Short mmCIF file of C-alpha atoms in Angstrom, two decimals:
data_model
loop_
_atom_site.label_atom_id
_atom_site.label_comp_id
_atom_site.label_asym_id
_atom_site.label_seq_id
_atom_site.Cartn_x
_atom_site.Cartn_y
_atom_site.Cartn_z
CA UNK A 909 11.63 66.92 -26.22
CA UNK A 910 11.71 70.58 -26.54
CA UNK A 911 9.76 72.74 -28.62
CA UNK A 912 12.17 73.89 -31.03
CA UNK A 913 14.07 70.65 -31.54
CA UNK A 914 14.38 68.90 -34.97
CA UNK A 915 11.95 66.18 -35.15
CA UNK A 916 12.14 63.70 -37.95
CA UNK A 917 9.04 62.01 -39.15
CA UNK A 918 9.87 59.26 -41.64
CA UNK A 919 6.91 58.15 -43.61
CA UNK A 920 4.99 61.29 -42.74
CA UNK A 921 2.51 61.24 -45.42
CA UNK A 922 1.40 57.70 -43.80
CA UNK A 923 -1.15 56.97 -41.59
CA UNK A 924 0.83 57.35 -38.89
CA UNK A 925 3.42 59.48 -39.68
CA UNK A 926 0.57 61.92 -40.53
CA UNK A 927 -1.27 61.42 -37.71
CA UNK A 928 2.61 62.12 -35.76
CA UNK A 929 2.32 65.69 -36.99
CA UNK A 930 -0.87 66.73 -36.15
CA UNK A 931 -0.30 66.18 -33.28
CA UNK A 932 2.88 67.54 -32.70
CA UNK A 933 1.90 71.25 -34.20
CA UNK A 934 -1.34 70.97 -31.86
CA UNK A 935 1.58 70.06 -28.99
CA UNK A 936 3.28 73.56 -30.20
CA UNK A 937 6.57 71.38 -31.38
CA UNK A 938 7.61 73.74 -34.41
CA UNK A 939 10.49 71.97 -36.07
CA UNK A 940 9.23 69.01 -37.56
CA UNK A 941 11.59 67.54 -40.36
CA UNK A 942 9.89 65.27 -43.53
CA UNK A 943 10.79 64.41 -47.09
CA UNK A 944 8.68 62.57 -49.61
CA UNK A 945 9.29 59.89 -51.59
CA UNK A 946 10.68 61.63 -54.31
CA UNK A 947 12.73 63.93 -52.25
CA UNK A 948 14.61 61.09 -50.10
CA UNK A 949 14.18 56.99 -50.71
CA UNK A 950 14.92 55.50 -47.69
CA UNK A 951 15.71 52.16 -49.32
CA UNK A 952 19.03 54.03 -50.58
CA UNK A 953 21.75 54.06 -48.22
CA UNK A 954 24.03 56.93 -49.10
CA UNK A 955 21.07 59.23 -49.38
CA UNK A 956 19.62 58.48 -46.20
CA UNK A 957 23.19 58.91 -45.37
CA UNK A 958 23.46 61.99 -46.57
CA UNK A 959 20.53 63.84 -45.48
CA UNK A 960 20.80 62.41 -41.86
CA UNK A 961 24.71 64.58 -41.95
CA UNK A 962 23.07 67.30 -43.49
CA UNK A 963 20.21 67.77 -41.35
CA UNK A 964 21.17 66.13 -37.93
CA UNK A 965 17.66 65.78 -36.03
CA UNK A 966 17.70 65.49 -32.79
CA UNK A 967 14.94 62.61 -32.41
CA UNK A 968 13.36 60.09 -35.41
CA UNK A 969 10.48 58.73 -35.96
CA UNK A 970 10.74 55.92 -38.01
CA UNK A 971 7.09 55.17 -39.43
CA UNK A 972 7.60 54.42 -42.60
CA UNK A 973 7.08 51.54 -44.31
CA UNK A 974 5.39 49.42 -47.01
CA UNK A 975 2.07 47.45 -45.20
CA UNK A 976 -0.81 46.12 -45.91
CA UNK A 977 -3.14 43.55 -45.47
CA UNK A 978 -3.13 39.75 -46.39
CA UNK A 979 -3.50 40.06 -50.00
CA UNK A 980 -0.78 42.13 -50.27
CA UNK A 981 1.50 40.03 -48.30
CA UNK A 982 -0.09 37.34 -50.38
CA UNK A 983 0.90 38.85 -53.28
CA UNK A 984 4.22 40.63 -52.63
CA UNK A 985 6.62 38.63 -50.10
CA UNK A 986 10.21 39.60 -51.72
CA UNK A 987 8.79 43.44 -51.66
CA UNK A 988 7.65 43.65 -48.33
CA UNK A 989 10.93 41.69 -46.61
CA UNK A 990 13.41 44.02 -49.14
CA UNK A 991 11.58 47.55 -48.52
CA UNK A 992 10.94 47.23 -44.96
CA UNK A 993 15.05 45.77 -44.30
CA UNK A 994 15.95 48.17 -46.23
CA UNK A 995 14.28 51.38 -44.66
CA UNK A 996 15.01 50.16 -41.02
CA UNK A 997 18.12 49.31 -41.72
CA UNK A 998 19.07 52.25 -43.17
CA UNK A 999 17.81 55.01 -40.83
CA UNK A 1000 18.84 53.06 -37.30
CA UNK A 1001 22.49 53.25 -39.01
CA UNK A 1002 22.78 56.63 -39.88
CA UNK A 1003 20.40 58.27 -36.77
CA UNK A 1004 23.43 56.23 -34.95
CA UNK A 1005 25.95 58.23 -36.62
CA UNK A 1006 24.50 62.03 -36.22
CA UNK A 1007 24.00 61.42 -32.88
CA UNK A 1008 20.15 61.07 -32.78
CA UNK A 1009 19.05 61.73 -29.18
CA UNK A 1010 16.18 58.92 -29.39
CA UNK A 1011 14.30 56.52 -31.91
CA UNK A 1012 11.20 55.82 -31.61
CA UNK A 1013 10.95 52.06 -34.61
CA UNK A 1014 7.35 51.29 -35.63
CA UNK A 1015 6.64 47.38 -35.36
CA UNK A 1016 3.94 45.41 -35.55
CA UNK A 1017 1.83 43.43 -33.88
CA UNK A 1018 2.60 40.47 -36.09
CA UNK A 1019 5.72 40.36 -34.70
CA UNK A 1020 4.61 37.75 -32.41
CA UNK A 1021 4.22 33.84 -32.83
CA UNK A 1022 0.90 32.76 -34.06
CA UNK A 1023 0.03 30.88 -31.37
CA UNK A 1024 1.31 32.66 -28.35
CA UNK A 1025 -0.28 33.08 -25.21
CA UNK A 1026 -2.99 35.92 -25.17
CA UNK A 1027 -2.98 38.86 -24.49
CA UNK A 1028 0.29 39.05 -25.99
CA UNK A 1029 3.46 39.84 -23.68
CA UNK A 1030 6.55 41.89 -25.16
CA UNK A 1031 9.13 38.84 -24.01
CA UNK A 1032 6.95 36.25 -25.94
CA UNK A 1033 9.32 37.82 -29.54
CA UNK A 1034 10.75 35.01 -31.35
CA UNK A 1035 9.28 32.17 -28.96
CA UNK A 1036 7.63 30.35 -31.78
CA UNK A 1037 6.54 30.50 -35.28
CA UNK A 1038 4.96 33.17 -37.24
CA UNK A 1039 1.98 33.26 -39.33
CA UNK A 1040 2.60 32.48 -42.41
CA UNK A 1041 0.49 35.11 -44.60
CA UNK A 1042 2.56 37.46 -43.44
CA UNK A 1043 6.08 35.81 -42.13
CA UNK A 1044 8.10 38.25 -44.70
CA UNK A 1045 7.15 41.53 -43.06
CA UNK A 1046 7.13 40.11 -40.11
CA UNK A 1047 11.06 38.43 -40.11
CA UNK A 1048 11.38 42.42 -41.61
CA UNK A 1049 10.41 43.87 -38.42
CA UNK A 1050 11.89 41.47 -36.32
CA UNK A 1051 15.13 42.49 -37.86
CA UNK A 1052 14.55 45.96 -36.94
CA UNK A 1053 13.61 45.15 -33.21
CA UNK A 1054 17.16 43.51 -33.43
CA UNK A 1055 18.86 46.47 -34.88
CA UNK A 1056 17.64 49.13 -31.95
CA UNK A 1057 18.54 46.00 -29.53
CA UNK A 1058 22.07 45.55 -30.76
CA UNK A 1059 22.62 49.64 -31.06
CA UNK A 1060 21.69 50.27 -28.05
CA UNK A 1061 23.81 47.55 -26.37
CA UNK A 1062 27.60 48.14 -28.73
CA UNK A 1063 26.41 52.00 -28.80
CA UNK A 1064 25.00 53.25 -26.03
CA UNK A 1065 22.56 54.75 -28.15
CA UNK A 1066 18.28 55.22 -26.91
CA UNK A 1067 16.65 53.09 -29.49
CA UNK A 1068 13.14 51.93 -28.77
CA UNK A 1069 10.92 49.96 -31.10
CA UNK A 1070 6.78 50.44 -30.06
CA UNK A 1071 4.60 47.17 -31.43
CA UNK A 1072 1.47 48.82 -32.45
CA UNK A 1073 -1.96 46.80 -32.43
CA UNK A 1074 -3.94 47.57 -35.66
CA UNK A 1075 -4.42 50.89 -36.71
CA UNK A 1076 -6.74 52.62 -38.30
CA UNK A 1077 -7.87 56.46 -38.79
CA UNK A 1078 -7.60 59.56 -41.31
CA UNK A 1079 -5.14 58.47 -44.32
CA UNK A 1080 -5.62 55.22 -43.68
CA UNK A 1081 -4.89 53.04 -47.05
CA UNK A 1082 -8.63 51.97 -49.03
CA UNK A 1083 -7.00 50.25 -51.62
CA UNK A 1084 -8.93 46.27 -51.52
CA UNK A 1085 -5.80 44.76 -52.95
CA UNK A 1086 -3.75 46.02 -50.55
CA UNK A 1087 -5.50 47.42 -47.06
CA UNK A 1088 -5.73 46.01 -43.78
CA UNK A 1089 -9.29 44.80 -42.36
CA UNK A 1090 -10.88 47.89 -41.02
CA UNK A 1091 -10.49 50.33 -43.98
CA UNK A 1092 -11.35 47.31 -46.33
CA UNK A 1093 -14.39 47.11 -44.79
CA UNK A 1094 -15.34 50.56 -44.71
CA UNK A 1095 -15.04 50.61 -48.18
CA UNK A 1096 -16.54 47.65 -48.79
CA UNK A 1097 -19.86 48.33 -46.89
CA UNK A 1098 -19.93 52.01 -48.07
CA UNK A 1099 -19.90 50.61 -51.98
CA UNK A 1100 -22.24 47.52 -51.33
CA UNK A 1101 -24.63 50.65 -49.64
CA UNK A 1102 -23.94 52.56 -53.19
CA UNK A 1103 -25.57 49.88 -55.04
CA UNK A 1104 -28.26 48.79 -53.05
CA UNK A 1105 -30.29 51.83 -53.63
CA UNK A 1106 -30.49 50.02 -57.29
CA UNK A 1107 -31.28 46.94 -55.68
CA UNK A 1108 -33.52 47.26 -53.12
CA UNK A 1109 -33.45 47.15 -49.02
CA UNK A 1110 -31.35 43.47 -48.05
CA UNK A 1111 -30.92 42.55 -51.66
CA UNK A 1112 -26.98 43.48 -52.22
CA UNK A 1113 -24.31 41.28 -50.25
CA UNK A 1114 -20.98 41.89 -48.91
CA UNK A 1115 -18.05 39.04 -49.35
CA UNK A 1116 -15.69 38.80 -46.93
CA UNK A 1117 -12.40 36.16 -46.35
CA UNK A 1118 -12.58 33.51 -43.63
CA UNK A 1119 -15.36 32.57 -40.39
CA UNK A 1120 -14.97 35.94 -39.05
CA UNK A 1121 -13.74 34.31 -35.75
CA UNK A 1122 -10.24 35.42 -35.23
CA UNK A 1123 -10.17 38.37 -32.88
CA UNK A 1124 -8.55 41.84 -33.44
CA UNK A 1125 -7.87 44.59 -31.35
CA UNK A 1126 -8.24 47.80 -33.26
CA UNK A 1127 -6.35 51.88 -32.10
CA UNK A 1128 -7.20 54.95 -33.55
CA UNK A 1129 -3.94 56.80 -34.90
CA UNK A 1130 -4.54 59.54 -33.24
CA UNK A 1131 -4.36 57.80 -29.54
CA UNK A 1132 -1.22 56.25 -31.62
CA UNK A 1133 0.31 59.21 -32.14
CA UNK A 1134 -0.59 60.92 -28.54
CA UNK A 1135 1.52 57.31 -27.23
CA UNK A 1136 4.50 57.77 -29.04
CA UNK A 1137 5.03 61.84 -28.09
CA UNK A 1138 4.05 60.68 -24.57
CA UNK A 1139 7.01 58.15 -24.66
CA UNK A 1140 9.17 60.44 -26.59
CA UNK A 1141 8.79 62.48 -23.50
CA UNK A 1142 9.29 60.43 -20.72
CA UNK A 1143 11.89 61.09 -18.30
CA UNK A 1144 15.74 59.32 -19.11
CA UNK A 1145 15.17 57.08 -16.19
CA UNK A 1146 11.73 55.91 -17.84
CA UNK A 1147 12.81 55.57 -20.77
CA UNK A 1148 15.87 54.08 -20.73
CA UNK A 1149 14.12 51.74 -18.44
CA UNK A 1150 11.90 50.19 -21.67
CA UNK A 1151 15.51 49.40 -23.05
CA UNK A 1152 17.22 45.76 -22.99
CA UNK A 1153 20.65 46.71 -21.69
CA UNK A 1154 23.70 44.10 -21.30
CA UNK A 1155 26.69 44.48 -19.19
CA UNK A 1156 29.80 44.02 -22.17
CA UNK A 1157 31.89 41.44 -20.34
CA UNK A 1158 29.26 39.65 -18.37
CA UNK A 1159 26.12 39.73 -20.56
CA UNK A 1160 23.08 39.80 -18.31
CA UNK A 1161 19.38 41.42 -18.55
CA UNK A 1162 18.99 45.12 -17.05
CA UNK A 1163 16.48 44.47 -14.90
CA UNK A 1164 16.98 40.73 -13.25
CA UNK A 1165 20.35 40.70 -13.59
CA UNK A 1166 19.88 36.97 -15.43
CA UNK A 1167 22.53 35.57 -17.83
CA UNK A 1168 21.34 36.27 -21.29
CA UNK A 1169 21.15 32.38 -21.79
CA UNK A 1170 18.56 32.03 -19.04
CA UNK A 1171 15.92 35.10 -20.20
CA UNK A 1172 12.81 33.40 -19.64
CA UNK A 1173 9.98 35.72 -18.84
CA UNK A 1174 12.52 38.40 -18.96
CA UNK A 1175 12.71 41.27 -21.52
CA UNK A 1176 15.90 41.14 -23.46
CA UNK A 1177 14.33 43.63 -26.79
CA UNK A 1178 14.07 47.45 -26.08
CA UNK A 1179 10.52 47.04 -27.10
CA UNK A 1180 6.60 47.79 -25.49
CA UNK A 1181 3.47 47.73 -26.87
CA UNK A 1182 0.58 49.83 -27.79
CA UNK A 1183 -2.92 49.25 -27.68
CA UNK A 1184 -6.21 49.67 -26.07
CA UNK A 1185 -6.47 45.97 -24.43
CA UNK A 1186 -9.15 45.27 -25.45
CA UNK A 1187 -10.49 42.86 -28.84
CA UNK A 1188 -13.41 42.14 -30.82
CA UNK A 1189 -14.27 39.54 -33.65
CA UNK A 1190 -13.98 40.02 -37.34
CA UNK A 1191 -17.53 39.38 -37.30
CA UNK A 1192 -18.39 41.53 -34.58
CA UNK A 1193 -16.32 44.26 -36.46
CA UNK A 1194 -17.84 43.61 -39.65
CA UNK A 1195 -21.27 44.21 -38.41
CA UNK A 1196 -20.27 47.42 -36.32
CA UNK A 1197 -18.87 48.91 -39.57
CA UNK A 1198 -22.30 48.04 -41.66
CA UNK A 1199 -23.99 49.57 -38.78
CA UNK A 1200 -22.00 53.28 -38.65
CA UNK A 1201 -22.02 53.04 -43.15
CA UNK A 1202 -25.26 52.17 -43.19
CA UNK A 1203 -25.23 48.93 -44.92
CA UNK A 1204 -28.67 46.69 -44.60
CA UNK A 1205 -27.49 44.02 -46.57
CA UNK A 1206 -26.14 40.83 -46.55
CA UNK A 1207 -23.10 39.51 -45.12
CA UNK A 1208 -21.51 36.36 -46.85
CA UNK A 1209 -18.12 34.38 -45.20
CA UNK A 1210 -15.95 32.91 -47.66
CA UNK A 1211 -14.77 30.03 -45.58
CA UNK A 1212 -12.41 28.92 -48.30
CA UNK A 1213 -10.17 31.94 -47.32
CA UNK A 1214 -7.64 32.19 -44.62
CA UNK A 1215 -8.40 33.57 -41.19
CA UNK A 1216 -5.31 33.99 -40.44
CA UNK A 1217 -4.03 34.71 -36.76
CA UNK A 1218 -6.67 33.16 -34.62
CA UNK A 1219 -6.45 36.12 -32.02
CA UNK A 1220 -4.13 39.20 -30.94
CA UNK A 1221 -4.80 40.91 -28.34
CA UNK A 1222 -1.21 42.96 -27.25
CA UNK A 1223 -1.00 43.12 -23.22
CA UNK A 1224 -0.24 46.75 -22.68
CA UNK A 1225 -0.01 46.57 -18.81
CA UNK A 1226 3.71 48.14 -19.37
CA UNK A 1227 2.27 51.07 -20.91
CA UNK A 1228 -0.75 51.66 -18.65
CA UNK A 1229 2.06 51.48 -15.72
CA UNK A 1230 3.46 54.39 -17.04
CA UNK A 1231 0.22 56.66 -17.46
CA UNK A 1232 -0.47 56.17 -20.32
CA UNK A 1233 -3.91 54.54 -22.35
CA UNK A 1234 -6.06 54.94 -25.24
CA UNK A 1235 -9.32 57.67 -24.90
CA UNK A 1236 -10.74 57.21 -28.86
CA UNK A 1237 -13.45 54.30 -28.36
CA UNK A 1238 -13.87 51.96 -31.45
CA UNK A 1239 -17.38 53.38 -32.81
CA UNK A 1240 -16.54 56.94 -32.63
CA UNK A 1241 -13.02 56.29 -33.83
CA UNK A 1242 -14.75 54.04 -37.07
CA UNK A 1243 -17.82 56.76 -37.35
CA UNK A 1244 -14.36 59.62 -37.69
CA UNK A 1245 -13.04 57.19 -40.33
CA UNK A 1246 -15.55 56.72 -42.51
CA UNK A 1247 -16.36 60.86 -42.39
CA UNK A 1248 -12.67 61.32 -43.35
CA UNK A 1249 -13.20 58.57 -46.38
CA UNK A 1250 -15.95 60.35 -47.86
CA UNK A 1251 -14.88 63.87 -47.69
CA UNK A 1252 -11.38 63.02 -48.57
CA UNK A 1253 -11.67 62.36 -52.68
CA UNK A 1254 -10.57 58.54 -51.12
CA UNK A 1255 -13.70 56.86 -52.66
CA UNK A 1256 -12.68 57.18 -56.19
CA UNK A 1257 -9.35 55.19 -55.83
CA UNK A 1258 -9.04 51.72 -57.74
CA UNK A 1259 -11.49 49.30 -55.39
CA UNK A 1260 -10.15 45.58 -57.63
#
């Protein structure tokens, strides 16, 4: 990318998205292209329309969405499949028809079956069955995966969707009905810490959903953001080598030259992942979080909970081949957190 050309950030008030622009005025990219909300709802196809012919950016960034953790998906199934369709669908439709130089879709992790082999391998999409607490975002993504995929191959066009492991960083989302694990539990500890200076040293307790054995890996959105300029800017050869392409009259993958019938252990999705490689336990988290807060209490494991994915780790060997890995390490990146929560006004939003 150059430094002058139009850069659109969907969802740039997100934690990513956010984290996207930082980093691209500290890069010295000076043409960065958002809308809020209120300005542009991507769930509205003529508008996205619209402003995609009006504007014509030369590269997307499509980070928005609506996430959270498994409450929320709990809670909200038909919102989470009908938003996220929605927004995917229509921004990989009309970046296709201005001409968009390159997409960069945001996935997720959960993308992958529940039981798949760890760490988890970009060919293992749609090899078995999802987890359940959050199958409707999930099938959402998928879809979107399948969107860049089909693009790329009727189209010609440079599609790419990034699985993310779980993020976490300034702007993150503190909301306990609706955050993911990390942020929950900063907030969490930090109130439980608020009250026991009424109760006295190891008297207040912390509640928290399932054994605390499934393991998570966790990525500051900053080394996020850093991955997805760095791929943004590799070379067309690189690039276009991350891309599932199919010959039109004799369908077969880009790199092996198999049939598409016969793709096992092959890459057929224009996908890679992101992460650090490395995991830790919910437990293990938990008590690194009390640690940086401050929390001396107790912690209590609601066992009658779900756990929900036993363990996902992504394998980012793909990534690393390319030069590329993570620099933030988990303490410092929490410690940064938890300094952003408290100077941010985030404290005072609705905690039930």
């Amino acid at each position: 990318m150059e430094q002058f050309d139009k850069i659109y950030i969907a969802g740039h008030r997100g934690l990513v998205g956010s984290a996207l622009l930082r980093v691209l005025k500290e890069k010295g990219y000076t043409n960065q292209l958002t809308r809020t909300h209120a300005e542009l709802d991507l769930t509205r196809q003529e508008a996205v329309e619209r402003f995609f012919q009006t504007e014509r950016p030369d590269y997307v960034v499509l980070a928005a969405a609506k996430v959270g953790g498994i409450l929320a998906n709990y809670n909200y199934p038909a919102d989470f499949i009908y938003k996220n369709l929605m927004i995917e669908a229509n921004i990989i439709q009309a970046a296709y028809g201005a001409g968009v130089k390159r997409l960069l879709f945001l996935g997720s992790s959960c993308i992958f079956p529940k039981m798949a082999p760890q760490p988890l391998k970009e060919e293992y999409l749609l090899t078995g069955l999802l987890e359940p607490t959050n199958e409707p975002y999930a099938i959402a993504k998928i879809a979107g995966i399948g969107m860049c995929e089909s693009y790329n191959r009727q189209y010609g066009t440079r599609f790419l969707a990034v699985m993310p492991t779980n993020l976490y960083g300034p702007k993150d989302n503190f909301n306990l009905e609706t955050s993911h694990v990390l942020p929950a539990l900063i907030r969490k500890f930090h109130e439980a810490k608020l009250r026991s200076s009424s109760l006295g040293p190891g008297e207040s307790k912390v509640s928290l959903w399932g054994t605390g054995s499934p393991r998570r890996e966790f990525l500051h959105v900053d080394d996020m953001a850093d991955a997805c300029l760095f791929l943004m800017n590799l070379q067309d050869d690189g690039f276009d080598g991350l891309l599932g392409r199919f010959q039109a009259e004799q369908p077969v993958h880009y790199a092996t030259n198999y049939p598409v019938d016969n793709l096992v252990g092959t890459l057929r999705y224009p996908l890679i992942n992101i992460g650090c490689g490395e995991d830790i336990t919910v437990r293990e988290l938990s008590q690194l979080v009390a640690k940086v807060v401050g929390f001396e209490g107790v912690i209590v494991w609601d066992t009658s909970k779900p756990d929900g994915t036993p363990r996902k780790l992504l394998d980012v060997s793909r990534l690393k081949a390319l030069g590329w890995q993570s620099k933030i390490g988990l303490e410092a990146g929490i410690k940064s957190t938890y300094d952003w929560f408290r100077q941010s006004g985030r404290i005072n939003e609705r905690s039930n």
